[in-house]
Tab-separated table of C-alpha atoms and ligand atoms in Angstrom:
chain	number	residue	atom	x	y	z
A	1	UNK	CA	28.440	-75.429	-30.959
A	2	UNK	CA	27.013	-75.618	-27.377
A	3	UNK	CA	29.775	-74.435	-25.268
A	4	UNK	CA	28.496	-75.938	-22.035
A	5	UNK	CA	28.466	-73.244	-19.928
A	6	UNK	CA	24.872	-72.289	-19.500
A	7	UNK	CA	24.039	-71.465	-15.973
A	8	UNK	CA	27.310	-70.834	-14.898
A	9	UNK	CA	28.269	-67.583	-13.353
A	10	UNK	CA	30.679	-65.283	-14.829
A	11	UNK	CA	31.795	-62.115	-12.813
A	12	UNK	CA	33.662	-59.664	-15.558
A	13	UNK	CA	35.269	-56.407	-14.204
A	14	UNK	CA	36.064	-53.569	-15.712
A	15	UNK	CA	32.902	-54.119	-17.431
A	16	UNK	CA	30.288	-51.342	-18.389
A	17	UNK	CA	31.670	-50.746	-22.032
A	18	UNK	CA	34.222	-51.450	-24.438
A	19	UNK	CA	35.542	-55.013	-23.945
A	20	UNK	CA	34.385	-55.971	-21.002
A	21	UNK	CA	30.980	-55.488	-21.828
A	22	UNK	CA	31.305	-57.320	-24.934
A	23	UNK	CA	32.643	-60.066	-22.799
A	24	UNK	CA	29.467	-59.882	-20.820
A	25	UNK	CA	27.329	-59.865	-24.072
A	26	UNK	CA	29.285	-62.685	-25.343
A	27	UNK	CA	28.602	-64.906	-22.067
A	28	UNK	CA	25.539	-63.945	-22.127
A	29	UNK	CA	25.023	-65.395	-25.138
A	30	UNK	CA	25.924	-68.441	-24.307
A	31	UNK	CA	23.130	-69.011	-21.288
A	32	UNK	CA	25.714	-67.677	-18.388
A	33	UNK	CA	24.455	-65.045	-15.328
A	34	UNK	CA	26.571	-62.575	-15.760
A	35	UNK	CA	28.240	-60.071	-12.966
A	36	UNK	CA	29.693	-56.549	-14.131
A	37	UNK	CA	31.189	-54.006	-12.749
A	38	UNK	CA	33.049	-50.303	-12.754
A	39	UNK	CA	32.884	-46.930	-11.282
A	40	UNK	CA	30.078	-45.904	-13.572
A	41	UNK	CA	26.096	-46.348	-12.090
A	42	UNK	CA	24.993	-44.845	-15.212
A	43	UNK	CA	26.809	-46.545	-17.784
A	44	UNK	CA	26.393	-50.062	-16.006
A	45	UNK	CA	22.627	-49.232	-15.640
A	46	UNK	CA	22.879	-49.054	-19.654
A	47	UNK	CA	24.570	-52.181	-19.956
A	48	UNK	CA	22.687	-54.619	-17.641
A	49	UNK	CA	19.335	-53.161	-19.660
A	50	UNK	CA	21.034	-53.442	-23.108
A	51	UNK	CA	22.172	-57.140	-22.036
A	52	UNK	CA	18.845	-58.381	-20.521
A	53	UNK	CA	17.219	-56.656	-23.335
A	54	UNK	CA	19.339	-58.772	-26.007
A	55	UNK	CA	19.747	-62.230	-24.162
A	56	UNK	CA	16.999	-62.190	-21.325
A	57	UNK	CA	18.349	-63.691	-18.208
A	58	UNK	CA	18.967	-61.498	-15.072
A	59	UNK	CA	22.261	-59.579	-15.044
A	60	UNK	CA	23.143	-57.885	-11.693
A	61	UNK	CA	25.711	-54.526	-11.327
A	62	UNK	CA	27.858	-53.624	-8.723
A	63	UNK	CA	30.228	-50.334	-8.730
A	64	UNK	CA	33.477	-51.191	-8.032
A	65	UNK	CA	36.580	-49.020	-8.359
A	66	UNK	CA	39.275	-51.760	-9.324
A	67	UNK	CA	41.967	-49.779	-7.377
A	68	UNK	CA	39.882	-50.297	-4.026
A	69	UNK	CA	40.165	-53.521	-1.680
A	70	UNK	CA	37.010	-52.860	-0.047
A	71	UNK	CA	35.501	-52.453	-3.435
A	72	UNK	CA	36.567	-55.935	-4.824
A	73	UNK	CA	35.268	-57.526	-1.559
A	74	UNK	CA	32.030	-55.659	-1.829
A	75	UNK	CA	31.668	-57.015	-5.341
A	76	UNK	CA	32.566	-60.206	-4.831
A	77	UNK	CA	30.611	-60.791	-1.681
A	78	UNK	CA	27.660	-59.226	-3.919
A	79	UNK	CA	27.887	-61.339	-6.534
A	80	UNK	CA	27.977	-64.733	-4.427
A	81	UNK	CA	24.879	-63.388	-2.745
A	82	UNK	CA	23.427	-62.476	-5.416
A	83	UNK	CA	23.979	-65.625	-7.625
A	84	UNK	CA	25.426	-67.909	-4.963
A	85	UNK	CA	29.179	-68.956	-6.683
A	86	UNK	CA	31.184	-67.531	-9.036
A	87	UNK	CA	32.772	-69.985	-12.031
A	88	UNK	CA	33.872	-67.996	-14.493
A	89	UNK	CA	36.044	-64.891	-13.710
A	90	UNK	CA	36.971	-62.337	-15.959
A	91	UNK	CA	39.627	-59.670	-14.934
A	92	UNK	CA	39.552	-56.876	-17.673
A	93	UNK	CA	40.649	-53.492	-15.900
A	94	UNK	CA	40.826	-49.772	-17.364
A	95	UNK	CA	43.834	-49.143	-19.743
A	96	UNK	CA	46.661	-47.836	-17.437
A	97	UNK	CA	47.610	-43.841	-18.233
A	98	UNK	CA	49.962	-43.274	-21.398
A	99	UNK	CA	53.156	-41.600	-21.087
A	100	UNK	CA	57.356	-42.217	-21.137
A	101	UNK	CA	59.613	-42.166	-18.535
A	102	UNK	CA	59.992	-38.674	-17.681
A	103	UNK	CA	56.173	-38.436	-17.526
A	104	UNK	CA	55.768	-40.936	-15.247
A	105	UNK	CA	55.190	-39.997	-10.955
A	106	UNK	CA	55.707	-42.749	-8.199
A	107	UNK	CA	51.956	-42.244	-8.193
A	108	UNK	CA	51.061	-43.206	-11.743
A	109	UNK	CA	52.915	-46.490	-11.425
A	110	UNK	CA	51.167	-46.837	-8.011
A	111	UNK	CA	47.856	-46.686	-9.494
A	112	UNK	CA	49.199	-48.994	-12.362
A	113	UNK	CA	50.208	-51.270	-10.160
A	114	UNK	CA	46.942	-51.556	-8.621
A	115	UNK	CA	44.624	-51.484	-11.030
A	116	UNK	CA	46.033	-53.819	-14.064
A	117	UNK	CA	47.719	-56.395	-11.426
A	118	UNK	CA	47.161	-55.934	-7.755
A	119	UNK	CA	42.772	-56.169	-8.999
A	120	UNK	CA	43.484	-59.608	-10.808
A	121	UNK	CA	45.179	-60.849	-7.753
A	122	UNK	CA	42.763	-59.262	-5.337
A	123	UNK	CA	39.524	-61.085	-7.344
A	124	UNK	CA	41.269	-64.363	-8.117
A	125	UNK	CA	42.516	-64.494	-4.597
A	126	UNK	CA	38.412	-64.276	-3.038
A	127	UNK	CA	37.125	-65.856	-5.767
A	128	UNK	CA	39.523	-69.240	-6.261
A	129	UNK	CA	38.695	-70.747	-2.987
A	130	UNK	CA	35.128	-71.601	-3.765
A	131	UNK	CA	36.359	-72.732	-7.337
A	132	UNK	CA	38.840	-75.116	-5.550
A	133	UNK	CA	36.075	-76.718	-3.298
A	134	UNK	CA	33.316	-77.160	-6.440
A	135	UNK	CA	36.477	-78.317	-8.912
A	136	UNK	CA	35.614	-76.180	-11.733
A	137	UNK	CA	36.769	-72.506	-13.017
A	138	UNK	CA	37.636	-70.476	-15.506
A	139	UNK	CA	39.938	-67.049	-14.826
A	140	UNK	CA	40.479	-65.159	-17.763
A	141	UNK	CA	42.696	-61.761	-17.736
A	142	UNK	CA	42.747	-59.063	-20.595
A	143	UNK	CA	45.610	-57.860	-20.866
A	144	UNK	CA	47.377	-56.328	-23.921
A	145	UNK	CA	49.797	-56.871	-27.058
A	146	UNK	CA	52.008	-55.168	-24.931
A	147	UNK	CA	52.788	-58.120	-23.318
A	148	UNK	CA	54.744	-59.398	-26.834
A	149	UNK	CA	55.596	-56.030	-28.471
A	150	UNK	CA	55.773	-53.084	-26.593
A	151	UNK	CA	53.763	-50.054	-27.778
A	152	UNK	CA	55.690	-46.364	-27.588
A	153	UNK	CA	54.844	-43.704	-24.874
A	154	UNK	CA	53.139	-47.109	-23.087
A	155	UNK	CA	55.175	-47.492	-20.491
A	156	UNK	CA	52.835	-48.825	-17.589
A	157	UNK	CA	51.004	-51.265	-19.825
A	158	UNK	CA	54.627	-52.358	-21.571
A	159	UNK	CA	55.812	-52.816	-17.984
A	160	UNK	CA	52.774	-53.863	-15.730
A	161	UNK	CA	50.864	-56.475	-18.111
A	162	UNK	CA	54.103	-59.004	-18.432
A	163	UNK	CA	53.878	-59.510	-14.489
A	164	UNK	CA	49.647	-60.445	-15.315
A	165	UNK	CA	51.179	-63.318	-17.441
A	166	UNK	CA	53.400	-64.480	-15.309
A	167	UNK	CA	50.828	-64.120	-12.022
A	168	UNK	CA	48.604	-66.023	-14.647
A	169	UNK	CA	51.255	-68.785	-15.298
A	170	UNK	CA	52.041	-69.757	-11.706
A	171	UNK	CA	48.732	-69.763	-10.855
A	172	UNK	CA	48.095	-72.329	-13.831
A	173	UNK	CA	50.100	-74.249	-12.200
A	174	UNK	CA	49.045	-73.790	-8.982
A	175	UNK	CA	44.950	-74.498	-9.883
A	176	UNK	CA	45.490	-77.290	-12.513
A	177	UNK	CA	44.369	-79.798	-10.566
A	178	UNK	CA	41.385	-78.430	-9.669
A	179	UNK	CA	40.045	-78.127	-13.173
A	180	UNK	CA	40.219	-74.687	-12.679
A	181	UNK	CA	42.256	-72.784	-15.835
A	182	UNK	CA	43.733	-69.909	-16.025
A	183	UNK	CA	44.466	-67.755	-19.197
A	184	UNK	CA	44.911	-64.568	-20.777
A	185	UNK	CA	43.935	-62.795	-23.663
A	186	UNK	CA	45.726	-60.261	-25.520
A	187	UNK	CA	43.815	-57.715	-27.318
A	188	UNK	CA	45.722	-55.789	-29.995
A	189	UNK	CA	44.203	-52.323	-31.604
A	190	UNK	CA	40.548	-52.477	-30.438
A	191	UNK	CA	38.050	-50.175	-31.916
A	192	UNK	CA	36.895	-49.168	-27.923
A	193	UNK	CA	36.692	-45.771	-26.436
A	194	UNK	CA	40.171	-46.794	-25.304
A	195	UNK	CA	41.944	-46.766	-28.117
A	196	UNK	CA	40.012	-43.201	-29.282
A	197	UNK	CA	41.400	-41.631	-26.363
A	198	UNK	CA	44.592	-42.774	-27.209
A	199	UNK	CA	44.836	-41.758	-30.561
A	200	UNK	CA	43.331	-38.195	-28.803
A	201	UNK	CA	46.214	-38.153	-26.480
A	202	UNK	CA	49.309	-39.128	-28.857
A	203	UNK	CA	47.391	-36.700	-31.316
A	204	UNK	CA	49.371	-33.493	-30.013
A	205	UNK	CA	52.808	-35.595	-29.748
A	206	UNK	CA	52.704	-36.677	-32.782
A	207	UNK	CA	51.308	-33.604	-34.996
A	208	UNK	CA	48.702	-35.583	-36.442
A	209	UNK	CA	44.946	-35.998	-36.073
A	210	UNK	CA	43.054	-38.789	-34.258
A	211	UNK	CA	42.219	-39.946	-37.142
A	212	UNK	CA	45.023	-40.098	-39.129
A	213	UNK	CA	46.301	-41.858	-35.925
A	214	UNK	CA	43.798	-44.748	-36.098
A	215	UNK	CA	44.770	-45.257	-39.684
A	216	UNK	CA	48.307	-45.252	-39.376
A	217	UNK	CA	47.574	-47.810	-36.366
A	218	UNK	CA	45.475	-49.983	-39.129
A	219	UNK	CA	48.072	-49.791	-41.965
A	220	UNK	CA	50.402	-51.313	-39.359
A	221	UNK	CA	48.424	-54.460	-39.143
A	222	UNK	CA	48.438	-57.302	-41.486
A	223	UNK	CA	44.585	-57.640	-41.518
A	224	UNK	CA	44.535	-53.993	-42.387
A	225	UNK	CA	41.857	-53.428	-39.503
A	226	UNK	CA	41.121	-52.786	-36.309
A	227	UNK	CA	39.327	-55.105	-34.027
A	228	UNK	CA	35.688	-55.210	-32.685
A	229	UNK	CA	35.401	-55.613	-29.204
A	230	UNK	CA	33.016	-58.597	-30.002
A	231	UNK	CA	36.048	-60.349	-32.051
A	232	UNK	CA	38.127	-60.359	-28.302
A	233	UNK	CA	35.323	-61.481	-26.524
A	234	UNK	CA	34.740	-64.940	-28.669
A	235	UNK	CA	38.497	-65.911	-27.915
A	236	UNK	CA	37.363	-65.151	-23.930
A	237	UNK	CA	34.561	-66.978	-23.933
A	238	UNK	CA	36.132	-69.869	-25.649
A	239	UNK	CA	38.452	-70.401	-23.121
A	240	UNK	CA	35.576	-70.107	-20.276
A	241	UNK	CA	33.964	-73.198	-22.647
A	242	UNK	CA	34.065	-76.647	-21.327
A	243	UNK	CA	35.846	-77.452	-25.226
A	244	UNK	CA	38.741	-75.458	-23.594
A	245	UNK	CA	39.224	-77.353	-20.429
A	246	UNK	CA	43.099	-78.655	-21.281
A	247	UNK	CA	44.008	-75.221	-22.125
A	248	UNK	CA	45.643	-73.802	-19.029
A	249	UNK	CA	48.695	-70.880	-18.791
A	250	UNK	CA	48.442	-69.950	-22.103
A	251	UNK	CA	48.181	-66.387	-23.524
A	252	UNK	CA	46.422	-65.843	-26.833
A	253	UNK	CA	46.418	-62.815	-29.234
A	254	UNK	CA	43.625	-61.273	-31.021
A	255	UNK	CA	45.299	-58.935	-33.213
A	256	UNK	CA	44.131	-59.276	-36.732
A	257	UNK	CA	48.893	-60.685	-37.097
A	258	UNK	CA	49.740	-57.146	-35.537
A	259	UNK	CA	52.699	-58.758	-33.335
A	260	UNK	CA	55.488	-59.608	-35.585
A	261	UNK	CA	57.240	-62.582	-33.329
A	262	UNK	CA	56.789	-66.416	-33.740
A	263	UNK	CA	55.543	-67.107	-30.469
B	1	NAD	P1	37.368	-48.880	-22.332
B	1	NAD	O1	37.979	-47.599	-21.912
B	1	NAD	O2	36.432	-48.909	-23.485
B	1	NAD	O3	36.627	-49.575	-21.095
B	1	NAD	C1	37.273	-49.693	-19.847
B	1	NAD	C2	36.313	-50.163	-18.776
B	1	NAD	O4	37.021	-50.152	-17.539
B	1	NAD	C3	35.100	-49.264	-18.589
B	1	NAD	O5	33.960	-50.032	-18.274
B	1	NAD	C4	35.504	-48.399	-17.385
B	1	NAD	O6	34.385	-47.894	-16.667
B	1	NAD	C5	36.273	-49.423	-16.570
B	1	NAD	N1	37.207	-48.860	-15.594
B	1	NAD	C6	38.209	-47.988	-15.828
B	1	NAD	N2	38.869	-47.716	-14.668
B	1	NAD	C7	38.252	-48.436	-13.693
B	1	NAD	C8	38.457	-48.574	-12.290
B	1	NAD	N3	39.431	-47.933	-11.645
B	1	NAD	N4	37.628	-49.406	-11.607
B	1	NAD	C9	36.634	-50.067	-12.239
B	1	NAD	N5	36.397	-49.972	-13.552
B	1	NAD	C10	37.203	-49.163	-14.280
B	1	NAD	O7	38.631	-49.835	-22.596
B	1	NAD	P2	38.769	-51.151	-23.515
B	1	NAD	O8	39.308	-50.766	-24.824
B	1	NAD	O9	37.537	-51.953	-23.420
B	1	NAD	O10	39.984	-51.871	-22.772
B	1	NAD	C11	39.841	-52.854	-21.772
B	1	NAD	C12	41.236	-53.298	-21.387
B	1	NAD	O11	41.895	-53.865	-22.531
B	1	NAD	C13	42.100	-52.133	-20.902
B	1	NAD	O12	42.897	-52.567	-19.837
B	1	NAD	C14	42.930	-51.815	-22.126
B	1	NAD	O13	44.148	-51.201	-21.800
B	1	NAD	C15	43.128	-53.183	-22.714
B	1	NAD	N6	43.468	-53.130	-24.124
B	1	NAD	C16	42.704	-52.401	-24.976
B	1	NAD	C17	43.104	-52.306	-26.295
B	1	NAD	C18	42.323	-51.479	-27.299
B	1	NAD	O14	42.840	-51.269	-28.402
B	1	NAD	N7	41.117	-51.023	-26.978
B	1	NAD	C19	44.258	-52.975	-26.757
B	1	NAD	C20	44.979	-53.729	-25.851
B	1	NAD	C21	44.587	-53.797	-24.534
């Protein structure tokens, strides 16, 4: 199915590995210039040369620390320079740090705060002008299954994600007419460094191995499985499609059933 979005630009952040990239890949794919960015030179040196290497095309890096203002201008200002718009913007962002409530400083939350919501605001709010005047976008967040079934000892993501969908909602509403959407996908158990370090983490507080950990986190799910980080990326690049251009404030899973509720 051509998913008429060749040539269009799509900026993804959070973006040298793991989901993100795959995102990248994924647009890629489908004829799009793609834009990514992290803290990482190395690892987004990798990526650019793995993705030109597998789809051709040009894609272009920029470091970017996702809890820095001047770094979001710098990247998008790079990005319009380099490729002259933006159309399709992907906010992914680095998991937020595990924990409970007594583990949990002011700071923590601060950096929370900043990372998983104040970065989607900070992009969307640069980037949606210029969508407004050429009447076309796509903004697509990652967030989490968190956002319909909290996880245990994930406090920040339990807490922080919700206000991503409901950011993402208003400004639905606000963009509609525009033809500019604005979704979000939900990732459950992703087979990503991520969800390794995780496991790592939880390892100690819950006497058992990283391993065992991941398959525990598998038995709980009805596909028996964890995802690949290419299975999340289809759903995002579906809704960047012109085919998805009446689907607007909506949040879709791809969890393999994990979430138990009806809606
Ligand atoms: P990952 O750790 O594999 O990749 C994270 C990416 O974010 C990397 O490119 C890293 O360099 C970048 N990054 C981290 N902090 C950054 C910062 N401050 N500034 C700029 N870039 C930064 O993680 P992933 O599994 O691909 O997860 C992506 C998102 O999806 C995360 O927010 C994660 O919490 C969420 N998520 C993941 C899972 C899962 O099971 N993997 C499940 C639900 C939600």
């Amino acid at each position: 199915m051509d998913l008429g979005i060749k040539g269009k630009v799509a900026l993804i952040t959070a973006s040298s590995k793991g989901i993100g990239k795959s995102v990248a890949e994924s647009l890629s794919a489908e004829g799009c210039m793609v834009a990514i960015c992290s803290r990482n030179k190395e690892e987004l040196l990798s990526s650019t040369a793995d993705i030109k290497k597998k789809y051709g095309g040009d894609p272009f890096w920029v470091l970017c620390d996702l809890n820095k203002q001047k770094d979001i201008e710098n990247t998008v200002t790079s990005v319009e320079k380099q490729f002259g718009k933006i159309d399709i913007l992907v906010n992914n962002c680095g998991g937020p740090a595990s924990g409970n409530f007594r583990d949990l400083t002011d700071n923590n939350w601060q950096e929370a705060f900043e990372q998983v919501l104040l970065s989607a605001v900070r992009f969307s709010n640069l980037i949606i002008p210029n969508m407004i005047l050429q009447e076309w976008g796509r903004v697509i967040n990652i967030t989490s299954l968190t956002v319909k079934q909290p996880v245990d000892n994930l406090m920040l993501s339990n807490s922080l994600r919700s206000g991503v969908i409901g950011y993402a909602k208003s400004l639905s509403n606000e963009v509609a007419k525009f033809n500019i959407t604005v979704n979000n996908v939900a990732p459950g158990y992703t087979l990503t460094n991520r969800i390794y370090d995780l496991a790592v983490h939880n390892s100690k507080r819950l006497g058992k191995s990283h391993e065992e950990i991941l398959v525990d986190m598998a038995k709980e799910i009805p596909m028996s499985r964890l995802a690949s980080p290419e299975e999340i990326a289809s759903a995002v690049t579906f809704l960047a499609s012109k085919q998805a251009s009446y689907i607007t404030g909506n949040t879709i899973h791809v969890d393999g059933g994990l979430i138990k509720g009806l809606f």
